[in-house]
Short mmCIF file of C-alpha atoms and ligand atoms in Angstrom, two decimals:
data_model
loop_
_atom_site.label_atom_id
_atom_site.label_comp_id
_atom_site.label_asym_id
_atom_site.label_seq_id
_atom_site.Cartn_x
_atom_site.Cartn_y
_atom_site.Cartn_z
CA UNK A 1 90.01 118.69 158.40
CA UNK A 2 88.37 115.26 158.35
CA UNK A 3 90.27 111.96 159.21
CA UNK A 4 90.02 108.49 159.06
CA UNK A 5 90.23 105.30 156.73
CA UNK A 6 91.47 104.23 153.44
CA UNK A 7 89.78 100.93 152.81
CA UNK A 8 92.54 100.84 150.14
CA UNK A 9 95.19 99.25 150.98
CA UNK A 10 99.63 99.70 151.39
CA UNK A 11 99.95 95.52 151.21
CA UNK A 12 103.54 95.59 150.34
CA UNK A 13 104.26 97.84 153.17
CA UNK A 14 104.83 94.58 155.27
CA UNK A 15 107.48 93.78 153.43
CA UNK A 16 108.91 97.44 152.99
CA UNK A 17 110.76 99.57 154.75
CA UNK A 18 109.98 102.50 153.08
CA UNK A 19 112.92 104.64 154.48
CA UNK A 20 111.83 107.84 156.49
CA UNK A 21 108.20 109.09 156.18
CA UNK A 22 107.34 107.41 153.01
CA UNK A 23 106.61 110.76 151.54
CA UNK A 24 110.02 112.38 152.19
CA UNK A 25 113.28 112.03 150.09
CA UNK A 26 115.65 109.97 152.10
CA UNK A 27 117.56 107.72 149.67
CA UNK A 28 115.40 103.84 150.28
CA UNK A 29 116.92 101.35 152.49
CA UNK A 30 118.58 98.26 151.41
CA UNK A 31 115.86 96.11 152.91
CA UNK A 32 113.99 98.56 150.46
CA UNK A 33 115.54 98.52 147.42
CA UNK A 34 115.51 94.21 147.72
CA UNK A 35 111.62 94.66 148.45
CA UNK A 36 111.49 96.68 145.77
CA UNK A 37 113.12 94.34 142.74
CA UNK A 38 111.32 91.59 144.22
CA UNK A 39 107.75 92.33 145.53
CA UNK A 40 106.45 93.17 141.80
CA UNK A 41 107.38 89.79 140.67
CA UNK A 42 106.44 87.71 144.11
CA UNK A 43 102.86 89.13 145.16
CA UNK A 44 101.21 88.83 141.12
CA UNK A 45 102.62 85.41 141.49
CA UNK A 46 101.04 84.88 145.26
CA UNK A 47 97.59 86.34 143.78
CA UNK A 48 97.36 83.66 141.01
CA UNK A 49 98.39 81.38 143.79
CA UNK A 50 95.84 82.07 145.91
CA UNK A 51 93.62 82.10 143.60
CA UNK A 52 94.26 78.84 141.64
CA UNK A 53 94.43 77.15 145.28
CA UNK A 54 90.90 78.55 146.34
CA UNK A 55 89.13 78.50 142.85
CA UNK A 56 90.25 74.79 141.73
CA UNK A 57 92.13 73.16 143.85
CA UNK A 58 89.16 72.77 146.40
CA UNK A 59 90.26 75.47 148.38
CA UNK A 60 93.13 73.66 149.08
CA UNK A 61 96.80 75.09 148.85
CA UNK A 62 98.32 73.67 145.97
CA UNK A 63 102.05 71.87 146.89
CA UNK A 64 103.67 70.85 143.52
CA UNK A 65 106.00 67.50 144.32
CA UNK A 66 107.80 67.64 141.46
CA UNK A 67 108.80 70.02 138.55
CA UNK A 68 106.44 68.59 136.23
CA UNK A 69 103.42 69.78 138.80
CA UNK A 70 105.13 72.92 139.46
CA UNK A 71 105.15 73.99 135.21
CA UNK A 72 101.49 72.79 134.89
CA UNK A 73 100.63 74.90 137.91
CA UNK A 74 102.62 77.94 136.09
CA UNK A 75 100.96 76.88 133.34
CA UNK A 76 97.50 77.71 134.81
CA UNK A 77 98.26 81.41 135.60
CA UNK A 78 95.70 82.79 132.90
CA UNK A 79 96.34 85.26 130.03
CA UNK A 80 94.68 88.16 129.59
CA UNK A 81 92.09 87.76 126.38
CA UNK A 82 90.79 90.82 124.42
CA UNK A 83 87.49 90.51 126.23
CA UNK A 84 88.96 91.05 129.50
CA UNK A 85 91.25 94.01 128.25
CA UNK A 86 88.13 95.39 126.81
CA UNK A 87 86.08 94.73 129.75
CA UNK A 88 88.67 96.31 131.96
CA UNK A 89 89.33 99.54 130.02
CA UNK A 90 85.73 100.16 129.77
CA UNK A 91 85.43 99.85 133.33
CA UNK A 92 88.60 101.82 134.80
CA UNK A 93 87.32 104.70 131.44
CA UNK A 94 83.69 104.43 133.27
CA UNK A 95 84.94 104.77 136.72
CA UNK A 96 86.99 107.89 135.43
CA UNK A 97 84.41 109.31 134.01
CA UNK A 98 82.38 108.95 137.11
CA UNK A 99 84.85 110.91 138.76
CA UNK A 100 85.88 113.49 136.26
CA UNK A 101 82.13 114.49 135.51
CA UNK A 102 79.90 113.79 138.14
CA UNK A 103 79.04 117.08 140.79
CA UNK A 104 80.55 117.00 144.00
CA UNK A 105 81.22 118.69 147.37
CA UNK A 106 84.16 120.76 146.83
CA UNK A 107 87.13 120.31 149.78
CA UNK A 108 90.49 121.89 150.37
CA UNK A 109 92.73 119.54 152.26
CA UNK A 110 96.28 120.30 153.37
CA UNK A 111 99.27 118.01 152.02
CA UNK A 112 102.49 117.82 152.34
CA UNK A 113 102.93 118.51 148.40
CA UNK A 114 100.94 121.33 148.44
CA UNK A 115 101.03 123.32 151.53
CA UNK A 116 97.98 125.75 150.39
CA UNK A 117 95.74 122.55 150.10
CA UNK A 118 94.80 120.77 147.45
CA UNK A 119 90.83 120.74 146.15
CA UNK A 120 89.08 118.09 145.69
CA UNK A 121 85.89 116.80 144.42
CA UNK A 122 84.29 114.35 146.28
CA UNK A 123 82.06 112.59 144.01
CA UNK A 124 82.27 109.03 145.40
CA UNK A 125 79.04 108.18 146.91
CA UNK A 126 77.29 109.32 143.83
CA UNK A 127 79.36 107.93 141.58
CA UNK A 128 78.88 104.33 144.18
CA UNK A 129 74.99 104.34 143.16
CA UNK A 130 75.90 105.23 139.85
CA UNK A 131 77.91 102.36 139.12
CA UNK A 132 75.05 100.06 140.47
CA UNK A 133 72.04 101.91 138.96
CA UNK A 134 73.97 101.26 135.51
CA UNK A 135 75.06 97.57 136.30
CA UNK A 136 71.16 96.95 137.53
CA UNK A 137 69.93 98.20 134.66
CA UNK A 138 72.48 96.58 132.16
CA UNK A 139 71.32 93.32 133.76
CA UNK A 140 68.20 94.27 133.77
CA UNK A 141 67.84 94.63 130.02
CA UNK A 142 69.57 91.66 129.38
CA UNK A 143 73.02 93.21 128.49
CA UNK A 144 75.16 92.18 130.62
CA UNK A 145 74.92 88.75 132.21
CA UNK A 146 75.13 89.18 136.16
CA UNK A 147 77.87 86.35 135.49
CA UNK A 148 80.46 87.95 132.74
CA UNK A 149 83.36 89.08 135.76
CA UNK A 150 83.20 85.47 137.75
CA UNK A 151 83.50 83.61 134.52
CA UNK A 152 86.14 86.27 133.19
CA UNK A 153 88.37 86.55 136.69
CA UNK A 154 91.51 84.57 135.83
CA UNK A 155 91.51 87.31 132.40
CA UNK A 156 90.51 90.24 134.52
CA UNK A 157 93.10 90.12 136.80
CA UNK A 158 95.77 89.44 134.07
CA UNK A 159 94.86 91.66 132.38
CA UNK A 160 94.59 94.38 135.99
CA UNK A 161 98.48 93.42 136.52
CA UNK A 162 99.35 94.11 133.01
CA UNK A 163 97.85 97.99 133.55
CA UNK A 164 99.11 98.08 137.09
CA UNK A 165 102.63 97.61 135.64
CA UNK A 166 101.83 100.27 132.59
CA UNK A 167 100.24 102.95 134.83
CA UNK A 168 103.58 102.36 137.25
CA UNK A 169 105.66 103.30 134.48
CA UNK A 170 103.74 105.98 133.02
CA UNK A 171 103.96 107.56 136.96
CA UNK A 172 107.86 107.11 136.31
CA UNK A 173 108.01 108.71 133.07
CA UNK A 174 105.93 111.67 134.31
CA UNK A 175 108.93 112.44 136.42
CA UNK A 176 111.84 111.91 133.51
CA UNK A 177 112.84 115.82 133.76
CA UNK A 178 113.30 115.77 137.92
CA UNK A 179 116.60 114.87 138.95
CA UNK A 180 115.42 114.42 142.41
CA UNK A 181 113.56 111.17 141.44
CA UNK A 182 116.30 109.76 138.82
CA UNK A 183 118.90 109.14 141.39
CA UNK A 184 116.30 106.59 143.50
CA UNK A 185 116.34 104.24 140.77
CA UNK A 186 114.16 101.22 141.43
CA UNK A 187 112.59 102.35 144.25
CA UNK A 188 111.38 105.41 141.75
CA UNK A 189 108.86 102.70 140.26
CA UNK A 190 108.33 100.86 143.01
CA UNK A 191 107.50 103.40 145.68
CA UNK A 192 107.01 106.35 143.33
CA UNK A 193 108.28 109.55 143.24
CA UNK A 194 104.85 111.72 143.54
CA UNK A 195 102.92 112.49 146.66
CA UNK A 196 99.84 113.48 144.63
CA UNK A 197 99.97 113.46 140.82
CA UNK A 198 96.89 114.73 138.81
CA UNK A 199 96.02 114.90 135.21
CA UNK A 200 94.42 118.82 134.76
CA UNK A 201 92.55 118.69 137.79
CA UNK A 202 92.03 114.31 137.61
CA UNK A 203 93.37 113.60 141.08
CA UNK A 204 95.49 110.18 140.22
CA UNK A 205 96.06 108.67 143.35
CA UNK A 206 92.29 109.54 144.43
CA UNK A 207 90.77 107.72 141.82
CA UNK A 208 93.05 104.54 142.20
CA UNK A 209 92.76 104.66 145.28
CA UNK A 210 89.00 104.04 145.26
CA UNK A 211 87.40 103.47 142.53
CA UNK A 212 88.26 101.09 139.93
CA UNK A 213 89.59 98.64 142.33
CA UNK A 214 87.27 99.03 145.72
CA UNK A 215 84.21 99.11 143.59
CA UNK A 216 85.23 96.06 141.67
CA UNK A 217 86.34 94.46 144.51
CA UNK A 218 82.26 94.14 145.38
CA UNK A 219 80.98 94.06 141.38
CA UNK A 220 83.17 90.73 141.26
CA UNK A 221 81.86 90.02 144.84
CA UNK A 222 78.16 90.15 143.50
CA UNK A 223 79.22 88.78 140.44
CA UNK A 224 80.51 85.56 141.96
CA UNK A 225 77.24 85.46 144.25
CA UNK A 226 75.48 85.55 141.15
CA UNK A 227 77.67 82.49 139.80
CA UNK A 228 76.19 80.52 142.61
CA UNK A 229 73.01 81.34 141.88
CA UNK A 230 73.56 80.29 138.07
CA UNK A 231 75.22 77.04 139.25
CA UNK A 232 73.26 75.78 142.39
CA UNK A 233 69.98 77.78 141.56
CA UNK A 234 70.60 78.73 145.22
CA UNK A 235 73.09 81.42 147.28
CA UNK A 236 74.43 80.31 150.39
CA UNK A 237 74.09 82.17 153.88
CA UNK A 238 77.54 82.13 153.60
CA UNK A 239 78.14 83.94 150.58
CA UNK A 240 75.64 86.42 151.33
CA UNK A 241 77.04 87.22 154.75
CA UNK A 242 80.67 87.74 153.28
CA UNK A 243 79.24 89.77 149.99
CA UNK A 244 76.77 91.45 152.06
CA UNK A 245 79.74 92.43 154.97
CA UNK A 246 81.86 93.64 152.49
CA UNK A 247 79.58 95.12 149.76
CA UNK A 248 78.49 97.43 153.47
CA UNK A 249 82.55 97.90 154.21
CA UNK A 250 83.08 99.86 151.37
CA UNK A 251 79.75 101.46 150.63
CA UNK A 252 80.18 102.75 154.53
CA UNK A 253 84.05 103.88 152.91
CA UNK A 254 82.09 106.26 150.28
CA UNK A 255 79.85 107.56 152.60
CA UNK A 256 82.55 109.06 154.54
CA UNK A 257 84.63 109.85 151.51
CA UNK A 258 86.33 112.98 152.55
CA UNK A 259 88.05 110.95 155.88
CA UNK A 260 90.20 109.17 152.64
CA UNK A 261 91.99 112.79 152.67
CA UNK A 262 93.85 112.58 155.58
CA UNK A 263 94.79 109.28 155.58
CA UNK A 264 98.38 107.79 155.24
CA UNK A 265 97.71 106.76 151.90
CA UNK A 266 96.46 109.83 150.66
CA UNK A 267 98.82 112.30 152.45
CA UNK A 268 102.36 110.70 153.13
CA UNK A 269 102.36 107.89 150.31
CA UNK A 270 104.35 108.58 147.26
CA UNK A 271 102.09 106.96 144.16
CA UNK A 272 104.14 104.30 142.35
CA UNK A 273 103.72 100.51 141.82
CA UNK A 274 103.14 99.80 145.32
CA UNK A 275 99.54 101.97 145.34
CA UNK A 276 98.58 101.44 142.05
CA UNK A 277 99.06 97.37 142.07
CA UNK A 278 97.62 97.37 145.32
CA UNK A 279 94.63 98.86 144.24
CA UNK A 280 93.95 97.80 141.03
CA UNK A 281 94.90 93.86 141.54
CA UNK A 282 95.07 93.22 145.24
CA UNK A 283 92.00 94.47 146.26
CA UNK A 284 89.61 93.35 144.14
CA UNK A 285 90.81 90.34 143.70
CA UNK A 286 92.24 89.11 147.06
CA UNK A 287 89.58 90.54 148.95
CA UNK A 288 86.93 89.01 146.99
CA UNK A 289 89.14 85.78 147.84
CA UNK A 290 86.41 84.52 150.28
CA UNK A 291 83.64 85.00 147.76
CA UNK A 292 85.87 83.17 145.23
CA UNK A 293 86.38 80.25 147.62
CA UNK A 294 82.05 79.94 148.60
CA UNK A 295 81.48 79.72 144.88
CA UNK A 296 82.50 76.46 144.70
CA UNK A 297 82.28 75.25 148.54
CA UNK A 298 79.08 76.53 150.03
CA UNK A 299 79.33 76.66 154.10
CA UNK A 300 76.51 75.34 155.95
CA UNK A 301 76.35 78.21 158.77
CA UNK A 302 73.69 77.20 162.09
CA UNK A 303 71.01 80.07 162.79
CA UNK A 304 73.62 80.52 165.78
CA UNK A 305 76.46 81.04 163.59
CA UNK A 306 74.69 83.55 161.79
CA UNK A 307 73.95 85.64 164.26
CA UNK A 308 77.62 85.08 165.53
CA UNK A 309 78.75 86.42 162.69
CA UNK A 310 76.55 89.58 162.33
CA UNK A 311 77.81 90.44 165.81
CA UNK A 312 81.02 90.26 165.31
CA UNK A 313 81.07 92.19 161.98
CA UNK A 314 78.78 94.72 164.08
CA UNK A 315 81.16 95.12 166.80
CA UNK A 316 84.33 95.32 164.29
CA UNK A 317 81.97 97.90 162.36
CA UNK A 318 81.26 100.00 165.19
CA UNK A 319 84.67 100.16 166.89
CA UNK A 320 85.80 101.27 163.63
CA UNK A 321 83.69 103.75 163.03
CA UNK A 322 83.60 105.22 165.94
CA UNK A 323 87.15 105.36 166.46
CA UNK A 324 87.57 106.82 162.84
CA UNK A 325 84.39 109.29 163.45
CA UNK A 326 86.17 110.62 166.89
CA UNK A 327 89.38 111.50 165.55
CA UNK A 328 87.87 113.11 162.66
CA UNK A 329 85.21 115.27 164.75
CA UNK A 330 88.54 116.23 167.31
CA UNK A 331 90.65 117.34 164.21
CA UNK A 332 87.24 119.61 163.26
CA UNK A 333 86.62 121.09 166.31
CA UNK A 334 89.54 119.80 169.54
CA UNK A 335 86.38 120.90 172.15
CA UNK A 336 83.74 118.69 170.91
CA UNK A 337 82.66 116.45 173.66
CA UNK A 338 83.36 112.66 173.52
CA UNK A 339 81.30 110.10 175.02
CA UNK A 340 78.89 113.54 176.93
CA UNK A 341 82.37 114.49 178.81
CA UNK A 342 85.14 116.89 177.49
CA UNK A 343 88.10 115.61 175.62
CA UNK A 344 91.37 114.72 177.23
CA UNK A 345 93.66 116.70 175.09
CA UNK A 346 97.51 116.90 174.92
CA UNK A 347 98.97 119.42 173.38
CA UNK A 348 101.69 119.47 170.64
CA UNK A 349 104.35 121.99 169.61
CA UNK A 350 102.77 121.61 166.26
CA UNK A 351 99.44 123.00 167.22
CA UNK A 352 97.41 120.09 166.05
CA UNK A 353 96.44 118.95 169.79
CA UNK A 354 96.18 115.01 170.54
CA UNK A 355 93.27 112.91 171.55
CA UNK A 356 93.75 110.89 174.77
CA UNK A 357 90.47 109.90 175.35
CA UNK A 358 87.38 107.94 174.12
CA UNK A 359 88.40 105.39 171.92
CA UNK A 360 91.75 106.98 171.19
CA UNK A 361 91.88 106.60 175.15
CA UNK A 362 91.56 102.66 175.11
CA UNK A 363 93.92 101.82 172.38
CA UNK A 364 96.39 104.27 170.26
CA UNK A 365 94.72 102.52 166.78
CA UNK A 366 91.44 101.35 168.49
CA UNK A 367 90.20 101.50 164.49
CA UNK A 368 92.32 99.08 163.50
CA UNK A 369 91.26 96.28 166.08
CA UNK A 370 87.26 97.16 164.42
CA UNK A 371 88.89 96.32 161.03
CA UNK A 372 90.11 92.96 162.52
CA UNK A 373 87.45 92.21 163.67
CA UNK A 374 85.43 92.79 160.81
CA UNK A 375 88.12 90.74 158.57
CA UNK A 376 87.66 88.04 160.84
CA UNK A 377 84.41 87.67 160.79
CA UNK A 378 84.61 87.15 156.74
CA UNK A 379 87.05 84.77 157.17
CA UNK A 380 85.11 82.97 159.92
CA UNK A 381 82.07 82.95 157.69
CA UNK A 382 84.43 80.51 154.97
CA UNK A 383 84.11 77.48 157.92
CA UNK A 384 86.84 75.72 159.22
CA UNK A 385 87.88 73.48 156.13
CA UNK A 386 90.45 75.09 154.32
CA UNK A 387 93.41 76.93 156.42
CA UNK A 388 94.09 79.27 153.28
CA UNK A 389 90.93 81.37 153.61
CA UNK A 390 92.03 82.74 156.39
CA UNK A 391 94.91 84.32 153.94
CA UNK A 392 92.96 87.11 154.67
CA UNK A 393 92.84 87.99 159.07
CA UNK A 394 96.78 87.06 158.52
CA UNK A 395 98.02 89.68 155.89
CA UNK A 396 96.01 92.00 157.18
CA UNK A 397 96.92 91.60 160.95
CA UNK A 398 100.50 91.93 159.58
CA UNK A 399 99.50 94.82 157.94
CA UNK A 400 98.07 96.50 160.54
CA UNK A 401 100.27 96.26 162.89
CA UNK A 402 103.21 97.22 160.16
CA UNK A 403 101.25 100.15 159.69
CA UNK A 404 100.83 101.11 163.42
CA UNK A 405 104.78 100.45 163.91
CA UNK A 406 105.15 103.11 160.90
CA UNK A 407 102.49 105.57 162.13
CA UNK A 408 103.83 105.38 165.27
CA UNK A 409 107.33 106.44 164.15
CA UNK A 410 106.06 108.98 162.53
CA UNK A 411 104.07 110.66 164.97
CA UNK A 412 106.93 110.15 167.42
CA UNK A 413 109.04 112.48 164.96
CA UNK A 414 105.93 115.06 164.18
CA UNK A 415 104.97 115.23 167.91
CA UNK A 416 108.27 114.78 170.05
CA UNK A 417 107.35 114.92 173.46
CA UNK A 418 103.57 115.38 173.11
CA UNK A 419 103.84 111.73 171.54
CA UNK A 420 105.35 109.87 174.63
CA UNK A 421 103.33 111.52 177.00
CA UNK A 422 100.24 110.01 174.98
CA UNK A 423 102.58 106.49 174.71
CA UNK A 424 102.41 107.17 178.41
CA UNK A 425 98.97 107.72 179.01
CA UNK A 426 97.75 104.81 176.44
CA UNK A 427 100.08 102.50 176.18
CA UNK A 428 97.97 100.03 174.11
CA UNK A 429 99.15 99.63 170.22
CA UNK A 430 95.56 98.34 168.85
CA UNK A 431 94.16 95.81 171.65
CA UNK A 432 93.20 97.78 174.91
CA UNK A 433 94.87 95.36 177.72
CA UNK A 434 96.46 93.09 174.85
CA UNK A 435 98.74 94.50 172.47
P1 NDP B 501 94.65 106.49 161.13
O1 NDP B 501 93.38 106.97 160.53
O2 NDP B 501 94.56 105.84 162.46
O3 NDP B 501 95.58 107.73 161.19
C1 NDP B 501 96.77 107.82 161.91
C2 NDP B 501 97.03 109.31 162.05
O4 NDP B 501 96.07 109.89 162.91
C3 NDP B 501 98.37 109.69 162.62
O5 NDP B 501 99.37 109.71 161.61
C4 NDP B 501 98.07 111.09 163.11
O6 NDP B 501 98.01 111.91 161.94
C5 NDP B 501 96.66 110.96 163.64
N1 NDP B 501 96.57 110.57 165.04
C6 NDP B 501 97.08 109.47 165.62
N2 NDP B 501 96.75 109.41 166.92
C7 NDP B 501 96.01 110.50 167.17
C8 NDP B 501 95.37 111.00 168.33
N3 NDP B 501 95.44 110.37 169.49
N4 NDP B 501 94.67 112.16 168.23
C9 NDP B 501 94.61 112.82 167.06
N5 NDP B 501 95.20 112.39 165.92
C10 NDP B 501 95.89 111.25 165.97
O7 NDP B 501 95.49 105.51 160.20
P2 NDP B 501 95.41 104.99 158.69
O8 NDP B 501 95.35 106.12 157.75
O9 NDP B 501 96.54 104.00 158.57
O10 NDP B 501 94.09 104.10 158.64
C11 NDP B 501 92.82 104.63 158.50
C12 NDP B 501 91.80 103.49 158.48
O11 NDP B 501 91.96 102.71 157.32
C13 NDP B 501 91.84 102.57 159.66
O12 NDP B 501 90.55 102.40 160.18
C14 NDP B 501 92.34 101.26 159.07
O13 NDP B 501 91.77 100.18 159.74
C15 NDP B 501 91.89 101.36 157.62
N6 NDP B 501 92.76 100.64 156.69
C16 NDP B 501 92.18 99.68 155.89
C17 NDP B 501 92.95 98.96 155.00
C18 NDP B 501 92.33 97.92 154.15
O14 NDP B 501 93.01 97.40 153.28
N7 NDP B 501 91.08 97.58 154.33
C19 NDP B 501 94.40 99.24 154.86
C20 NDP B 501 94.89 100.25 155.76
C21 NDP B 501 94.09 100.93 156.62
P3 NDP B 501 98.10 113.54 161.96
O15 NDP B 501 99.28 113.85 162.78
O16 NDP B 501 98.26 113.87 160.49
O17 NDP B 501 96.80 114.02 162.51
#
């Protein structure tokens, strides 16, 4: 079975304590339950924060002094038009298409809410060059302006939240007739209450999980390059490094599609507002936060700081890769050498045998370091002017290591003793000699 990352992302999971495995049906936590009335109203209002801030504030985080500054900057938050709600449906209907009709290689994977496997059809990297082969050639005949989603954001992601917050509800009404779910009350919407819903065979939390919001997360990327273009009749190095970085990220993500199916998200995460929002709104539109940000400030970058850059994001690349690429090859075949010598294995009472060597030998989330490395390098690309583009390398270190903490205690409960002997013999968290 084939491992390794979800380029999608848990956000709210720093803030959550999910209770036991997120998956399972232990009644939330109270730390839980106050994440969970809260979160959905804090982090839409922290997007169009961030965003306001970086798109016209000069990049600057806005501080209203007084209550008249802090209703015009409420006031700002943008409503969604019909444009942008047609715009949207047309792309999350196109994206579902793309996924419910396009051929792909067939794969059983095991999950918890389906012990005999689930099938799935991994489409993704055709449906990737679809997408673009369509946008190229709506642009190309002069149908859609290369412009439309920069000059539409503040309406697109309005109008994202407003389906993020239907599509959460429809997940809870799906589940009206379970008694299980009724008694979790607000955590029912906010965490969810299934591990893997699907429409016929339309795998839900698949589809959210990837495409609507990763691929727009790079359309609006290019889009916004494309704005500078329009505006400056030029496109800094800057811009292209961070569209180019991250246009590769998740390109690199649908190449290696089937790892998504054993990843957290995938296997333990229950699908409720937490995915779906985070998909559909924080993705694209946080992580094209950098982009959003060079629009309007290009950075000057030396020849030096180019190649500073591309080494970085190389390194982050290739540590994460690699580490992702190991683990998956192990779970395939547990004799497979690693780096020409034969892996150091410990074995579990489970049967599913753990990696102790290679990069699963340096750190015990050695993938998760090449992510930070590779998020740093975006940020790094934004210059040194404004603190708030590094939003980004923060949240997502938190992240990270909020995920770790949770993997770990989950492992620690799958594997028992197998688990601290490999605590033992790596005791590193992410950073080998650090943390
Ligand atoms: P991992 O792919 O690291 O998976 C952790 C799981 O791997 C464990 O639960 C366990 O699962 C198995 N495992 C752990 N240690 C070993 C070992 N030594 N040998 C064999 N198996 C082991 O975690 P995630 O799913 O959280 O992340 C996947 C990727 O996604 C990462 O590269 C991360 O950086 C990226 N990511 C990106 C985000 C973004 O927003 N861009 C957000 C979150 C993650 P089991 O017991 O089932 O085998």
């Amino acid at each position: 079975m084939k491992r390794s990352e979800a380029a999608s992302t848990t956000f709210a999971e720093v803030a959550v304590d999910a209770g036991p495995a997120a998956g399972s049906l232990g009644q939330p936590s109270r730390q839980g339950r106050f994440a969970a009335l809260t979160l959905p109203i804090l982090l839409p209002l922290l997007v169009y924060y961030l965003w306001l801030s970086l798109d016209s504030n000069g990049g600057a985080a806005i501080i209203p002094r007084s209550g008249a500054e802090l209703i015009s900057l409420v006031r700002n938050i943008p409503t969604p038009t019909p444009f942008a709600a047609v715009m949207f449906i047309a792309w999350f209907s196109f994206q579902a298409a793309l996924q419910a009709l396009l051929p792909g290689r067939r794969v059983v994977a095991p999950m918890a809410s389906n012990p005999g496997g689930l099938e799935y059809r991994l489409n993704g990297w055709l449906a990737w060059w679809t997408t673009w082969a369509c946008f190229s050639a709506l642009v190309a005949f002069g149908w859609l302006s290369p412009t439309l989603l920069a000059d539409n954001f503040g309406a697109l992601l309005s109008t994202a939240n407003i389906v993020a917050f239907a599509l959460s509800v429809y997940l809870v009404w799906r589940t009206r007739h379970k008694a299980q779910w009724r008694s979790r009350g607000v955590d029912r919407f906010f965490m969810g209450s299934e591990l893997n819903p699907r429409i016929g065979d339309f795998d839900l939390k698949l589809f959210l999980e990837a495409r609507p919001g990763l691929i727009g997360w790079c359309v609006l990327d290019v889009s916004l390059l494309a704005k500078q273009y329009e505006l400056n009749g030029a496109v800094s190095a800057s811009m292209l490094l961070v569209v180019a970085f991250q246009v590769f990220y998740v390109a690199d993500y649908f190449f290696h599609e089937e790892a998504i199916l054993s990843t957290w998200d995938i296997k333990h995460e229950r699908l409720g507002w937490m995915l779906c929002w985070g998909d559909l709104v924080w993705v694209p539109f946080v992580y094209s936060l950098q982009a959003v940000y060079l629009l309007h400030h290009p950075v000057a970058l030396s020849p030096l700081a180019i190649v500073g850059l591309m080494v970085l994001n190389s390194a982050g690349y290739v540590t994460f890769r690699m580490a992702n690429l190991q683990k998956l090859r192990f779970r395939q075949d547990p004799s497979a050498p690693i780096w020409g010598r034969p892996p150091e294995i410990i074995k579990t009472p489970s049967g599913n045998p753990l990696l102790a060597s290679g990069c699963w030998g340096m750190s015990r989330h050695l993938n998760y370091f090449g992510d930070l490395l590779m998020g740093l390098a975006w940020c790094l690309a934004c210059g040194f002017d404004q603190p708030l583009v590094y939003f980004y390398i923060v949240f997502f270190t938190l992240l990270l290591v909020h995920r770790e903490r949770r993997d770990d205690a989950h492992c620690a409960g799958a594997y028992g003793t197998a688990w601290e002997a490999y605590r033992r013999r790596v005791p590193w968290r992410i950073v080998p000699w650090v943390y």
